[in-house]
Every structure is written in structure tokens, then in C-alpha cells.
Amino acid sequence: MPETALSQRVPTPAPFILFFVLLFSSTVIGQPVQPAITLRLDVPGHAVSPKLYGLMTEEINYSYEGGLYGELIRNRAFKNNPTAPDNWSLVEDGGAGGSISLDHQEPVNEALPVSLRLDAENAGTRIGIANTGYWGIPVRPKTAYSVSFYAKAKKAAVLAVSIESKDGATVYARAESPAIGTGWQQYQLVLATADGVTPTAETRFVIATKEAGTVWFSQVSLFPPTYHNTPNGNRSDIMQLLAEMKPAFLRFPGGNYLEGDYFSTRFDWKATIGPVELRPGHPSPWGYRSTDGMGLYEFLKWCEDLKMEPLLAVFAGYTLKGDHLEDPAYLQPFIADALDEIEYVMGDASTKWGAKRARDGHPAPFAMTYVEIGNEDGFDRSGSYEKRFNQFAKAIRAKYPALKIISTTGGKNDWLSARNPLPKETPDLVDEHFYRNSIEMQEMATLYDHYDRSGPKVFVGEWASREGFPTTNLNAALGDAAFLTGLERNSDLVLMSCYAPLFVNVNPGGMQWKSDLIGYNTLNSYGSPSYHVQKMFSNYVGDETVTIDAKDLPTQVKKPNAKDSAKGIQPSTIPAMFFSATRDTKTGKIYLKAVNATPVAQNVAIAFGGGGKIVPQGTAVTLRSDSPEDTNTITEPGKIVPVTQSLKGLGRNFHQSFPAWSVTVIEMQQVR
Ligand code: AHR
């Protein structure tokens, strides 16, 4: 049999290696047995769900505020703290003297009830207000920033707007407003940096005057160029990372963020649409306030930009602190609200809410197949979910019979989802969530192999191997990849999956949830090894599964965690290699995915059952590193990235070496 080998470096032989070989080879000591797999092209596969790989998002870890949403001013409407203008400071240059304060007496409108008042007793060379942004303002060369703000003054004054170094010594961009009048008015300016500026976030944004007097400010906004130059749009580098994942759908707006701590702080979608200056914003359950600049319309535009279908989670009458509505009469307004929300997404422009969407800029309805009712209602210990679900599902189905409805309880594998029974108004899918460590996720690679297929389909709506932070390490990625082989193999049942959380701002204080997929600071962003696994799985996938027979796979011992130990659960032996394969029925391409969770390279005998010729040339895409604890960081974003190389010598029988701690996709071509 010809042998192909990845020219990746594997750990150098050492006494250790022999130990590991003995430990991980599937064998009798001294007689290593070679792992072998057969791709059964002679056995009918099933269709791979076209929606298997998607995204899950919510406001957590500064996902939008200080993240994907392009706004650069932090606390732009001065609502983050009712008693002080957080993130704002007074600039007093050249002997200036004055003060800033929150003013509740000069509202712009109901959504902007507070303003920032600058009292300049003595203007010196200048006096003004400064904002430090979300850990600085990103300065890049030759870049045009859009500024807008509401202002009024006791006495007409010209304002100078600038992006400058923290100490004001270097000015990167500067522009002047016309003289500010005595009534509220919005001013718009452009700030442009010069060619050759060195990128930096050691910066601040300043609006200043040379006149003594009083000026009020409200909704102060600064945007860099956004993805596709969309007004009120998204940060381009992060959108690019997402685009490369080729996601099929976006589950939004949560997560806990959908529910809120209280009814008053839920994701109240009607307060998130229309002009941003009319959106009041709200506190998020993750400890900071959302401007709702990323509102329902922006979520939908995000979907459109990345060719994803929206998967809308509607608020279902239960909040994180346990408030819930059981009485059908009290729940009814929330059902009406959900129906309006669905109409905003998919109603045509002749409907009431479809017309509002058209007013907001999108006359054409958005295509949508799935609606989820609530989030993690297993936490509702009152048991009210079943009644709530039934009431919502009936109403939605009556108006939108084609929509598929997802329940957050009734799953079989996830303790939280399984805590409550499957609702009587049977859901089309049940949502199961799994946050585990790497070896637990590896064990779960077979979770859906024997799942009862007579009930609803499954949506794995949140999951992750949680190792490493702020973003996950290679070991987590191995757990993720192992789990994904199981989802791919069972994608007749598991129609959709999405990892969570998607984002983390890696600046100090940015993270509320450890182990996230994509990290960023003010200037840069990067994908974790788990991100690269997601990308490899969704980029290299066919439309039909290929059954794999495997034998003599290496194994590993899974120790019980503390909780399981206490229950008397003993260590178990589980596989340490995982495979899945799919083929493209149109092109004849075959994608074999292999996860080697052992610390040594594994040479695997690969054979085909049926299916004609296999072209000798192929490609291997491999993600690996020298240690499972290795990771990518904001300063070393490319330490672990997929490496593509050509393979020769493929055929109906060949050998392939899979490096230690690696995830590999082999792309092959079948010729009939
Ligand atoms: O992904 C983080 C949180 O985990 C989500 O907000 C919630 O749904 C789950 O408990």
C-alpha cells in the first residue's frame, strides 16, 4: 500500500514517546496494531443537513458594544451610570477651567433624556470633553471616520473634533463644526487620518471649544469604515473572520440576552429598531448596558451580508431571575409581540411590521425557516414552559404554518433540556446545550449515534469544549472536532449546530464567559483553534454522509470529574481518534475528517468499499501544534492555523499519518 505522510513536525522521539505509544496504541504491548478505517461508498449515506454549521450570538463579552458593532464611543448617550459620565473626562488646555456634568433637564427626546453639560468658565487654549472609547479609539492610516453628535450652546461656538493621543500631544485627525446653535441639532463631520500613521489604540476622542460658555452634548458617535460601508454597521475584520466560516444561519439574540434579568431588561425588539437616537438601550444580563445600536434590523442585515438565514429566538415570558407568566391572558401580549417580530422579519411591505422594516431600509422580506421559543427554559423551575410553549407554538403555526418551531426543552441528552418534558404542541426541533471539557466532548462524539429518531430533530444551539481563555486552546479544539464528527455523522437528526460564545473582547474586563471562539482588542482580531476547527468542518463538507468502519483505534482513559467520582462513576476507556466523512454527490469530492487526540502520530490504513477509482492526488488541511495547551492570542494570532498541503499516492488503499494532537481534513476525488 502506498503511504502518504504529512510533512508536519511531530514531537521528537524520546523515552516518553515509547510510553505514549504503548499507552495510546490500541494494542497488546509489543504488537502495535495499526488503526484502520474503511470508507463505505457501497453503503447508502444520508443527506448532510445544509444548515448544520451556523453561528450563535448575543451581547456578552462586549460582543457588539466594543466588538462587532462599529460604534467607537463608549457611553455615547451618557446612560451607563446615572450619576457620572463614565468614560468621559474634561479636557482643559492652556489654563482653561471648567467642569462637566450629567444634565437631566435638557433631553433631546425620550430615548435621550440625559446630556453631558460642559461649563467652560475659562476656555484657555481649549476646553472640551474626551472619550476613551472601548479601550482606546483604533487609529489607522488613511482612514475616514464618521462623527455625529447632538449639541446646543448658550452662545454660538465652533467645536473642534479630533482623534488624538491620550495626552493630546499627537493629533491624528481633526475637523471643525459650524457654529453650534442654541437648540438641539445633530452635527455630522468626517475625520480623516493621514497616510503613514502607525496604527494605535493609545488614543482618545475629543470635542473642544475655544469659547467660554456652556455647551450640551448628546448621542456622540464615531464610526470607522464598516463592512460593506453600511451606516450603523459592523467592524470589517470580525465580519471577515465570520464570512470565512461560511455559516448557514445566525441564532440571535440569545442566550441570556434574549431573556434579560427582568421583564424590563429583556431584548424588547420594538425598542431596538428605527433611528438609533430613538432607541433607549437597556442593561444586559452580562453586567453592562447595550445601546441597542445592534438591533433587530442590524441582526438581519448581518445575516444578509454573510448569506445566513436568521434563526430568531423570541422572548417567551420567562426571565433569568425567575419571573414568568403562566396565565394565557397575561402571556398574550408577548405572543402578539413575537408575531409582530416575525412579521418584521418575513412579512411583505404591505404588512404593518413589514412596512416598518421597509421604512428602516429593507423592503424585501428576509427568508426564515426556524423560530425558537425562549432560551434554556429548563431553568424555569416552576415548570411553566410547556404551557408557554404550547401557546406560542399554536399562535405562530396558525399564522406561519411553514415555520419550524424549536423548543428549549424536551431534549434527551442535555440535562437542562431534558429537565422538562417534550411539549405537547410538538416542536419540530429541540435545542440541546453542552458546555464541557475536551475529553467529555470527545466522549460525546457518539452521543447521537443511537438517539431515538422517531421524535423531533435536534438543534445543538450552544456548545463548546471549555479549555483555555479568553479563547480556547488546541485541546478544546480537539474536543470540538471530535464532537463535530458525531454531529456530521448524525446530521439526518442534528440539523443545526452553533458554538457559543462567539466573541470576546480580550482587553482587561472584557470577558464575562471564559473560553470563546473569536478574540479581539481595539485594533486586531483572531480565531482560536476552535474557530479554525469550525471553519474546516463547514468549508470542507459534502452533501451526503459516508459510513466509516473503523478498527483498532487508539484509546484513552477518561477520568470521572469530581461530581461523577462522588457518584461512584469509574474511569472509562474511550477512543482517542475520531472520523467522519462526507461526499459531494455532484463533484465526486470526498472529505475525510480525522481527529488524533493522542500525543503521537497515528499511521492509519485507509481503504474504500465500493465507489470506483480514487484519484492519487489530494489535499490535506491540518491543524496541530506541539502541545495541546498551545493557543492563539491577540499577540500571536497565527500560532495554530490550518496548513494545506498536497498529497500523492491516494487510492482505494493507502496509509496516512495523522500528527499528534491534530485535526485533519483530507480532500479526495472519486472517479466512477
Ligand atoms: O453562552 C453563554 C450562556 O450560556 C448563554 O447566554 C446561555 O444561554 C447559556 O447558559
XYZ file of C-alpha atoms and ligand atoms in Angstrom:
682
model
C 0.000 0.000 0.000
C 1.444 3.425 -0.839
C 1.957 5.695 2.113
C 1.422 9.407 2.265
C 2.728 11.461 5.104
C 2.087 14.946 6.263
C 5.357 16.744 6.434
C 4.269 18.408 9.673
C 6.700 18.208 12.524
C 5.821 15.662 15.183
C 7.433 15.596 18.634
C 10.968 14.241 18.546
C 11.405 10.675 19.743
C 12.189 10.439 23.429
C 11.700 7.859 26.141
C 8.340 9.492 26.637
C 7.205 8.630 23.203
C 7.545 4.917 23.780
C 5.462 5.354 26.913
C 2.779 7.177 24.999
C 2.874 4.774 22.090
C 2.238 1.937 24.488
C -0.431 3.872 26.280
C -2.290 5.040 23.236
C -1.763 2.314 20.680
C -4.757 0.146 20.523
C -2.906 -2.882 21.444
C -1.159 -5.567 23.105
C 2.219 -4.302 24.260
C 4.922 -5.086 21.746
C 2.492 -5.851 18.954
C 1.133 -2.500 17.857
C -1.897 -2.789 15.697
C -2.428 -0.213 13.010
C -5.669 1.742 13.135
C -7.695 1.059 10.018
C -10.762 2.687 8.532
C -12.889 1.822 5.518
C -14.986 4.463 3.785
C -18.100 2.589 2.721
C -19.068 4.146 -0.571
C -21.039 0.950 -1.160
C -23.407 1.739 1.733
C -26.040 4.430 1.149
C -25.396 7.576 3.211
C -27.901 10.181 4.257
C -28.094 13.833 3.267
C -25.922 16.212 5.262
C -28.100 18.958 6.666
C -27.361 22.111 4.649
C -27.825 24.103 7.868
C -25.510 22.027 10.021
C -22.990 24.806 10.684
C -24.173 28.200 11.901
C -23.454 30.947 14.419
C -24.904 31.812 17.821
C -24.678 35.358 19.110
C -25.745 37.582 21.986
C -24.434 40.624 23.846
C -21.805 39.033 26.124
C -18.047 39.650 26.481
C -18.538 43.009 24.686
C -19.720 41.196 21.579
C -21.339 44.209 19.935
C -20.592 47.134 22.252
C -16.813 47.308 21.864
C -16.991 44.401 19.445
C -18.749 43.712 16.173
C -20.929 46.845 16.225
C -18.821 49.603 14.716
C -19.525 52.339 17.293
C -16.259 53.587 18.822
C -17.609 55.902 21.532
C -18.285 54.231 24.845
C -21.295 55.540 26.736
C -22.367 57.615 23.760
C -25.717 58.559 25.328
C -24.371 59.023 28.888
C -26.694 56.350 30.279
C -24.157 53.831 31.563
C -24.114 55.391 35.008
C -26.965 57.629 36.184
C -24.711 59.640 38.472
C -21.494 60.193 36.483
C -20.367 60.478 32.863
C -18.410 57.197 32.752
C -15.663 57.034 30.120
C -15.815 60.827 29.635
C -13.396 63.372 31.044
C -12.782 67.084 30.924
C -10.013 68.447 28.687
C -8.531 71.722 29.954
C -5.596 73.087 27.971
C -3.628 76.301 28.232
C -5.030 77.474 31.540
C -8.646 76.509 30.825
C -11.013 75.943 33.723
C -14.477 74.414 33.830
C -16.475 71.276 34.564
C -18.591 68.543 33.021
C -21.727 67.013 34.494
C -24.758 64.929 33.566
C -27.766 67.103 32.897
C -31.240 65.547 33.193
C -33.018 68.846 32.455
C -32.151 69.109 28.771
C -33.460 65.981 26.998
C -33.150 65.601 23.218
C -36.082 63.175 23.204
C -37.483 60.374 25.376
C -34.714 57.993 24.382
C -32.020 60.603 25.057
C -33.091 62.089 28.387
C -29.565 62.841 29.632
C -26.953 65.128 28.157
C -23.389 65.980 29.014
C -23.046 69.605 30.038
C -19.743 71.395 29.568
C -19.373 74.593 31.593
C -16.336 76.455 30.330
C -15.548 79.303 32.704
C -12.245 79.965 31.074
C -11.502 78.365 27.670
C -7.687 78.692 27.852
C -6.319 77.338 24.552
C -9.211 74.863 24.505
C -11.704 73.191 26.799
C -13.753 70.141 25.942
C -14.854 66.575 26.534
C -12.862 63.416 25.855
C -13.932 59.805 25.448
C -11.546 56.856 25.738
C -13.691 54.558 23.614
C -13.669 50.825 24.224
C -10.085 50.502 25.401
C -8.977 53.277 23.041
C -10.034 54.525 19.626
C -8.480 52.481 16.779
C -6.332 54.774 14.668
C -5.287 53.506 11.240
C -3.644 55.308 8.337
C -5.694 56.863 5.536
C -8.991 56.152 7.234
C -12.164 58.245 7.242
C -14.218 58.197 10.448
C -17.829 59.390 10.573
C -18.640 61.628 13.531
C -22.112 62.637 14.604
C -23.374 64.320 17.746
C -26.232 66.367 19.073
C -25.212 69.693 20.577
C -26.544 73.043 21.659
C -24.841 76.044 23.289
C -25.845 79.034 25.390
C -23.882 81.196 22.993
C -22.833 80.171 19.447
C -19.469 78.372 19.410
C -17.394 76.439 16.883
C -16.362 72.966 18.064
C -13.155 71.198 17.101
C -13.403 67.431 16.914
C -10.294 65.260 16.995
C -8.825 61.827 17.472
C -5.590 62.246 19.363
C -3.093 60.515 21.635
C -4.192 60.055 25.239
C -2.162 63.074 26.345
C -3.341 65.198 23.428
C 0.213 65.703 22.171
C -0.399 63.975 18.822
C -3.472 64.767 16.765
C -4.305 62.042 14.224
C -7.342 63.701 12.681
C -9.147 66.993 13.246
C -12.220 68.786 11.869
C -14.358 71.777 12.853
C -18.112 72.033 13.187
C -20.111 75.054 12.113
C -21.078 77.359 14.978
C -23.344 75.432 17.354
C -26.789 76.983 17.801
C -28.942 77.329 20.882
C -31.354 74.480 20.066
C -30.589 70.768 19.786
C -29.275 69.848 16.377
C -27.324 66.917 15.007
C -23.901 67.677 13.504
C -22.026 65.337 11.178
C -18.337 65.530 10.328
C -15.638 63.352 8.826
C -12.279 62.809 10.478
C -9.548 61.548 8.153
C -6.157 60.216 9.183
C -3.087 60.708 7.012
C -1.195 58.071 5.098
C 1.691 56.658 7.084
C 0.113 56.917 10.543
C 1.177 53.995 12.727
C -1.881 52.081 13.964
C -2.519 52.701 17.637
C -5.232 52.477 20.277
C -3.437 54.725 22.799
C -5.914 57.382 21.876
C -8.963 59.407 22.762
C -11.730 61.303 21.006
C -12.143 64.985 21.869
C -14.727 67.690 21.182
C -13.484 71.078 22.336
C -14.214 74.774 22.120
C -12.137 77.928 22.373
C -15.035 79.935 23.797
C -16.070 80.262 27.409
C -19.724 79.339 27.922
C -21.964 76.281 28.208
C -22.387 73.512 25.647
C -24.579 70.388 25.928
C -23.880 67.146 24.090
C -25.940 64.065 23.404
C -25.550 60.817 21.382
C -21.918 61.363 20.482
C -20.950 58.814 17.852
C -17.843 57.864 15.903
C -17.724 55.087 13.318
C -14.781 53.752 11.326
C -15.442 52.436 7.801
C -17.756 49.445 8.292
C -18.210 46.133 6.476
C -19.733 46.907 3.062
C -19.764 50.554 4.238
C -23.147 50.039 5.890
C -24.236 53.015 8.018
C -24.510 51.964 11.680
C -22.684 48.830 10.503
C -20.166 46.256 11.650
C -16.439 46.019 12.171
C -14.861 44.657 8.981
C -12.103 42.413 10.356
C -14.520 40.469 12.555
C -17.062 40.163 9.735
C -14.293 38.784 7.546
C -13.464 36.103 10.125
C -17.142 35.151 10.237
C -17.501 35.127 6.447
C -14.684 32.610 6.240
C -16.706 30.237 8.419
C -19.434 30.099 5.721
C -22.164 29.909 8.348
C -25.646 28.858 7.220
C -27.628 30.638 9.944
C -27.419 33.062 12.864
C -29.163 32.250 16.153
C -29.983 35.544 17.874
C -30.462 37.499 20.116
C -29.572 34.956 22.808
C -28.878 33.292 25.075
C -29.462 35.030 28.346
C -29.532 38.330 26.480
C -32.904 37.394 24.998
C -34.414 36.834 28.428
C -32.817 39.609 30.485
C -32.762 39.596 34.261
C -36.246 41.127 34.418
C -39.128 41.759 32.064
C -37.972 45.358 31.785
C -34.494 44.315 30.638
C -35.402 41.588 28.136
C -34.489 42.047 24.486
C -37.504 44.213 23.692
C -37.121 44.160 19.924
C -39.514 47.023 19.220
C -37.224 49.343 21.180
C -34.251 48.281 19.022
C -35.481 49.372 15.579
C -35.748 52.706 13.785
C -33.375 55.675 14.117
C -30.665 54.984 16.708
C -31.412 58.239 18.522
C -34.870 56.858 19.298
C -33.560 53.611 20.789
C -33.377 53.854 24.578
C -30.943 50.947 25.061
C -31.109 48.586 28.027
C -28.959 46.858 30.647
C -27.777 43.417 29.559
C -27.637 40.459 31.950
C -23.866 40.311 31.435
C -23.212 43.386 33.547
C -23.117 46.299 31.146
C -25.526 48.354 29.108
C -26.441 47.883 25.483
C -27.154 50.886 23.280
C -29.265 48.611 21.053
C -27.403 50.109 18.124
C -27.197 46.439 17.177
C -30.955 45.973 16.966
C -33.249 43.579 15.167
C -32.705 45.266 11.798
C -28.918 45.132 12.192
C -29.050 41.422 13.075
C -30.977 40.822 9.862
C -28.529 42.889 7.783
C -25.693 40.929 9.349
C -27.435 37.741 8.173
C -27.837 39.145 4.693
C -24.209 40.285 4.479
C -22.961 36.781 5.290
C -25.727 34.911 3.413
C -27.007 33.356 6.627
C -30.619 32.645 7.454
C -31.900 34.273 10.641
C -32.849 31.824 13.395
C -34.931 34.071 15.585
C -35.355 33.349 19.282
C -38.492 35.065 20.587
C -38.932 36.183 24.188
C -41.234 33.624 25.803
C -42.411 35.152 29.085
C -39.616 33.960 31.389
C -36.675 35.980 32.707
C -33.356 34.943 34.252
C -34.382 35.948 37.763
C -37.318 33.558 37.514
C -40.254 35.859 36.702
C -42.647 34.054 34.418
C -46.138 34.414 33.026
C -48.369 31.392 33.009
C -51.775 32.946 32.724
C -52.657 32.811 28.998
C -54.205 36.270 29.191
C -51.018 37.827 30.576
C -48.862 35.944 28.102
C -50.971 37.044 25.139
C -49.277 40.465 24.627
C -45.896 38.718 24.410
C -47.271 36.299 21.842
C -48.609 39.228 19.841
C -45.168 40.803 20.145
C -43.488 37.659 18.790
C -45.929 37.541 15.865
C -45.153 41.192 15.116
C -41.447 40.389 15.292
C -41.808 37.524 12.820
C -43.786 39.861 10.570
C -40.983 42.434 10.771
C -38.584 39.729 9.551
C -40.626 37.982 6.894
C -43.817 39.910 6.239
C -44.024 41.722 2.928
C -44.012 45.505 2.812
C -47.830 45.635 2.758
C -47.994 44.301 6.340
C -47.759 46.647 9.332
C -44.357 45.441 10.546
C -43.062 44.556 7.086
C -43.719 48.223 6.218
C -41.617 49.316 9.206
C -38.796 47.112 8.004
C -39.141 48.708 4.558
C -39.018 52.140 6.245
C -35.835 51.028 8.004
C -34.253 50.271 4.627
C -35.194 46.746 3.554
C -38.423 46.427 1.544
C -37.830 42.744 0.709
C -38.738 40.217 3.409
C -35.960 38.080 4.872
C -36.296 34.330 4.320
C -36.618 32.497 7.635
C -37.294 28.844 8.419
C -36.751 28.481 12.171
C -38.079 30.263 15.242
C -37.029 29.304 18.761
C -39.339 29.912 21.698
C -37.310 31.200 24.650
C -33.896 30.115 25.859
C -32.854 27.396 28.307
C -36.303 27.148 29.901
C -35.067 24.137 31.842
C -34.046 26.823 34.343
C -37.732 27.675 34.866
C -38.302 25.533 37.951
C -41.983 26.480 38.012
C -42.491 24.159 35.051
C -44.422 26.818 33.149
C -42.556 26.323 29.868
C -44.776 23.628 28.475
C -47.869 25.859 28.727
C -45.978 28.882 27.445
C -44.507 26.901 24.562
C -47.865 25.440 23.557
C -49.492 28.849 23.487
C -46.675 30.416 21.446
C -46.347 27.474 19.052
C -50.090 27.312 18.322
C -50.253 31.023 17.548
C -47.127 31.006 15.387
C -48.192 27.895 13.485
C -51.658 29.337 12.869
C -50.169 32.394 11.170
C -46.950 30.902 9.742
C -47.596 27.199 9.091
C -44.313 26.761 7.203
C -42.139 27.914 10.102
C -40.307 25.207 12.032
C -40.553 25.703 15.783
C -37.756 24.945 18.223
C -38.344 24.251 21.914
C -35.680 24.755 24.540
C -36.755 21.668 26.494
C -37.581 18.076 25.673
C -34.099 17.041 24.504
C -32.746 13.679 25.561
C -29.036 14.276 26.028
C -28.703 17.636 27.728
C -29.741 17.616 31.418
C -31.175 21.112 31.192
C -33.200 20.467 28.078
C -34.275 17.073 29.449
C -35.423 18.563 32.762
C -38.850 19.370 31.318
C -40.849 17.069 29.052
C -41.343 17.490 25.347
C -44.195 19.998 24.992
C -47.500 18.586 23.704
C -47.626 21.065 20.820
C -44.728 19.023 19.454
C -41.725 21.132 18.426
C -40.033 20.458 15.109
C -36.663 20.585 16.845
C -35.394 20.549 20.419
C -32.434 22.687 21.446
C -29.684 20.968 23.450
C -26.722 22.823 25.017
C -23.372 21.356 26.048
C -20.532 23.155 27.803
C -17.929 20.523 28.733
C -14.193 19.942 28.859
C -12.324 18.435 25.938
C -12.383 14.776 26.913
C -16.058 14.964 27.780
C -16.767 16.339 24.321
C -14.629 13.573 22.824
C -16.716 11.016 24.665
C -19.804 12.728 23.287
C -18.720 12.057 19.689
C -21.099 9.088 19.701
C -23.901 10.864 21.585
C -26.325 10.914 18.677
C -25.393 7.565 17.102
C -28.236 5.745 18.838
C -30.674 8.591 19.509
C -34.349 7.786 19.072
C -35.158 9.154 15.639
C -38.938 8.992 15.984
C -39.190 12.366 17.810
C -38.273 15.928 16.873
C -34.981 16.731 15.205
C -32.163 18.242 17.246
C -30.609 21.688 17.262
C -27.360 21.908 19.236
C -27.863 25.600 19.841
C -24.947 26.246 22.236
C -21.912 24.147 22.880
C -18.169 24.330 23.410
C -15.204 22.459 24.848
C -14.227 24.939 27.540
C -10.466 24.859 27.914
C -8.274 27.932 27.710
C -9.279 31.570 27.978
C -10.121 34.160 26.829
C -10.205 31.988 23.726
C -9.883 28.223 23.674
C -6.685 26.197 23.219
C -5.801 23.294 20.935
C -7.081 20.705 23.403
C -10.503 22.326 23.306
C -10.339 22.299 19.525
C -9.676 18.535 19.603
C -12.781 18.053 21.759
C -14.790 20.285 19.431
C -13.639 18.424 16.343
C -14.385 15.031 17.886
C -17.899 16.190 18.804
C -18.430 17.620 15.324
C -17.573 14.275 13.700
C -20.580 12.916 15.621
C -22.842 15.779 14.539
C -21.815 15.398 10.912
C -22.344 11.637 11.016
C -25.796 12.175 12.546
C -26.869 15.184 10.562
C -30.059 13.421 9.491
C -31.080 14.062 13.119
C -28.967 17.032 14.203
C -29.999 19.584 11.621
C -28.152 22.560 13.054
C -25.378 23.413 15.474
C -23.706 26.586 16.672
C -20.827 27.170 19.042
C -21.083 29.666 21.920
C -19.983 32.200 22.888
C -18.830 33.513 19.569
C -16.907 36.604 20.669
C -14.738 38.020 23.420
C -13.075 41.381 23.787
C -9.709 40.331 25.237
C -8.989 43.691 26.872
C -8.948 43.621 30.703
C -12.546 43.425 31.930
C -13.892 42.426 28.540
C -14.645 38.781 29.329
C -17.609 37.524 31.330
C -17.551 33.962 29.982
C -14.310 32.016 29.661
C -13.361 30.073 26.528
C -14.672 31.864 23.477
C -14.305 31.380 19.740
C -13.055 34.708 18.348
C -10.999 37.242 20.282
C -10.271 40.881 19.541
C -8.985 44.070 21.036
C -9.389 47.588 19.740
C -7.242 47.085 16.655
C -6.962 43.387 15.896
C -8.897 40.138 15.922
C -8.090 36.438 15.645
C -9.617 32.989 15.615
C -8.966 30.406 18.320
C -8.021 26.840 17.336
C -11.730 26.053 17.883
C -12.560 28.741 15.313
C -10.298 27.027 12.801
C -11.980 23.695 13.504
C -15.394 25.256 12.827
C -14.064 26.683 9.612
C -12.513 23.391 8.496
C -15.732 21.490 9.162
C -18.014 23.922 7.366
C -15.703 24.637 4.442
C -14.995 21.009 3.611
C -18.284 19.171 3.605
C -20.264 17.228 1.045
C -23.993 16.774 0.731
C -24.106 13.101 1.747
C -22.526 11.176 4.610
C -20.162 8.269 4.044
C -20.275 5.452 6.565
C -16.912 4.601 8.111
C -15.963 1.230 9.555
C -13.084 1.669 11.976
C -10.987 -0.851 13.834
C -8.028 -0.886 16.160
C -8.350 2.775 17.023
C -6.143 4.081 19.827
C -7.922 4.585 23.102
C -7.545 6.811 26.153
C -8.710 6.722 29.727
C -11.323 9.257 30.723
C -11.208 10.005 34.418
C -14.520 10.964 36.005
C -14.850 14.570 37.089
C -15.291 15.378 40.786
C -19.100 15.231 40.591
C -19.111 11.896 38.766
C -16.496 10.457 41.140
C -18.739 11.325 44.044
C -21.484 9.327 42.322
C -19.108 6.353 42.110
C -18.513 6.640 38.368
C -15.311 4.816 37.411
C -12.705 5.791 34.808
C -13.674 4.624 31.340
C -11.804 3.844 28.156
C -12.866 5.846 25.140
C -11.489 6.235 21.601
C -8.702 8.726 21.014
C -9.255 9.032 17.264
C -12.436 10.211 15.622
C -13.540 10.257 11.979
C -16.339 11.420 9.765
C -16.660 11.514 6.007
C -18.969 13.143 3.524
C -19.063 13.296 -0.253
C -20.289 15.770 -2.778
C -22.683 13.825 -4.973
C -22.251 16.302 -7.853
C -18.468 16.632 -7.990
C -17.371 13.290 -6.531
C -15.212 15.017 -3.903
C -14.794 13.098 -0.663
C -13.952 14.841 2.608
C -12.473 12.690 5.345
C -12.122 14.361 8.736
C -9.800 12.822 11.289
C -9.053 13.866 14.852
C -5.996 12.474 16.562
C -6.216 13.291 20.280
C -3.142 11.221 21.151
C 0.350 12.620 21.749
C 1.847 10.593 18.897
C 1.348 10.484 15.161
C -1.053 7.765 14.108
C -0.497 5.936 10.877
C -3.909 4.849 9.648
C -4.698 2.332 6.916
C -7.440 3.840 4.786
C -9.492 1.745 2.377
C -12.646 2.181 0.330
C -15.588 -0.136 -0.009
C -17.186 0.316 -3.453
C -17.218 3.603 -5.299
C -14.796 3.247 -8.235
C -11.405 4.904 -8.538
C -9.825 7.414 -6.198
C -7.540 9.955 -7.885
C -3.958 9.666 -6.496
C -3.635 13.416 -5.844
C -5.476 15.051 -2.996
C -5.144 17.680 -0.303
C -4.678 17.579 3.442
C -5.605 20.507 5.668
C -4.162 20.066 9.143
C -4.473 21.961 12.403
C -1.904 20.960 15.007
C 0.663 22.141 17.489
C 3.375 20.767 19.748
C 1.258 20.892 22.892
C -2.490 20.642 23.488
C -2.245 23.700 25.752
C -0.918 25.797 22.859
C -3.218 28.541 21.762
C -3.645 31.639 19.624
C -3.596 35.050 21.263
C -4.057 38.636 20.227
C -0.268 38.981 20.047
C 0.299 35.576 18.430
C -2.872 35.097 16.390
C -1.428 32.660 13.865
C 0.346 30.154 16.099
C -2.189 27.430 15.307
C -3.749 27.717 11.880
C -4.701 25.126 9.284
C -1.885 24.210 6.904
C -2.795 22.924 3.451
C -0.588 20.553 1.538
C -0.794 18.335 -1.491
C -0.959 14.590 -1.131
C 0.141 11.955 -3.592
C -0.389 8.212 -3.608
C -4.046 8.200 -2.633
C -6.133 5.330 -3.941
C -8.505 2.628 -2.855
C -5.950 1.606 -0.217
C -3.361 3.919 1.281
C -1.789 4.904 4.553
C -1.991 8.313 6.099
C -0.065 9.609 9.052
C -2.028 11.952 11.296
C 0.191 14.125 13.534
C -0.102 14.119 17.304
C -2.884 16.390 18.624
C -4.263 17.210 15.225
C -7.402 17.734 13.218
C -7.108 16.913 9.520
C -9.383 17.103 6.515
C -8.350 15.017 3.526
C -9.967 16.018 0.283
C -10.057 13.261 -2.311
C -11.603 12.863 -5.737
C -13.687 9.877 -6.657
C -13.961 8.886 -10.337
C -16.683 6.466 -11.324
O -23.265 31.202 26.110
C -23.334 31.760 27.364
C -24.656 31.459 28.081
O -24.776 30.091 28.316
C -25.913 31.788 27.324
O -26.254 33.129 27.441
C -26.932 30.919 27.971
O -27.959 30.548 27.074
C -26.129 29.728 28.428
O -26.412 29.399 29.745
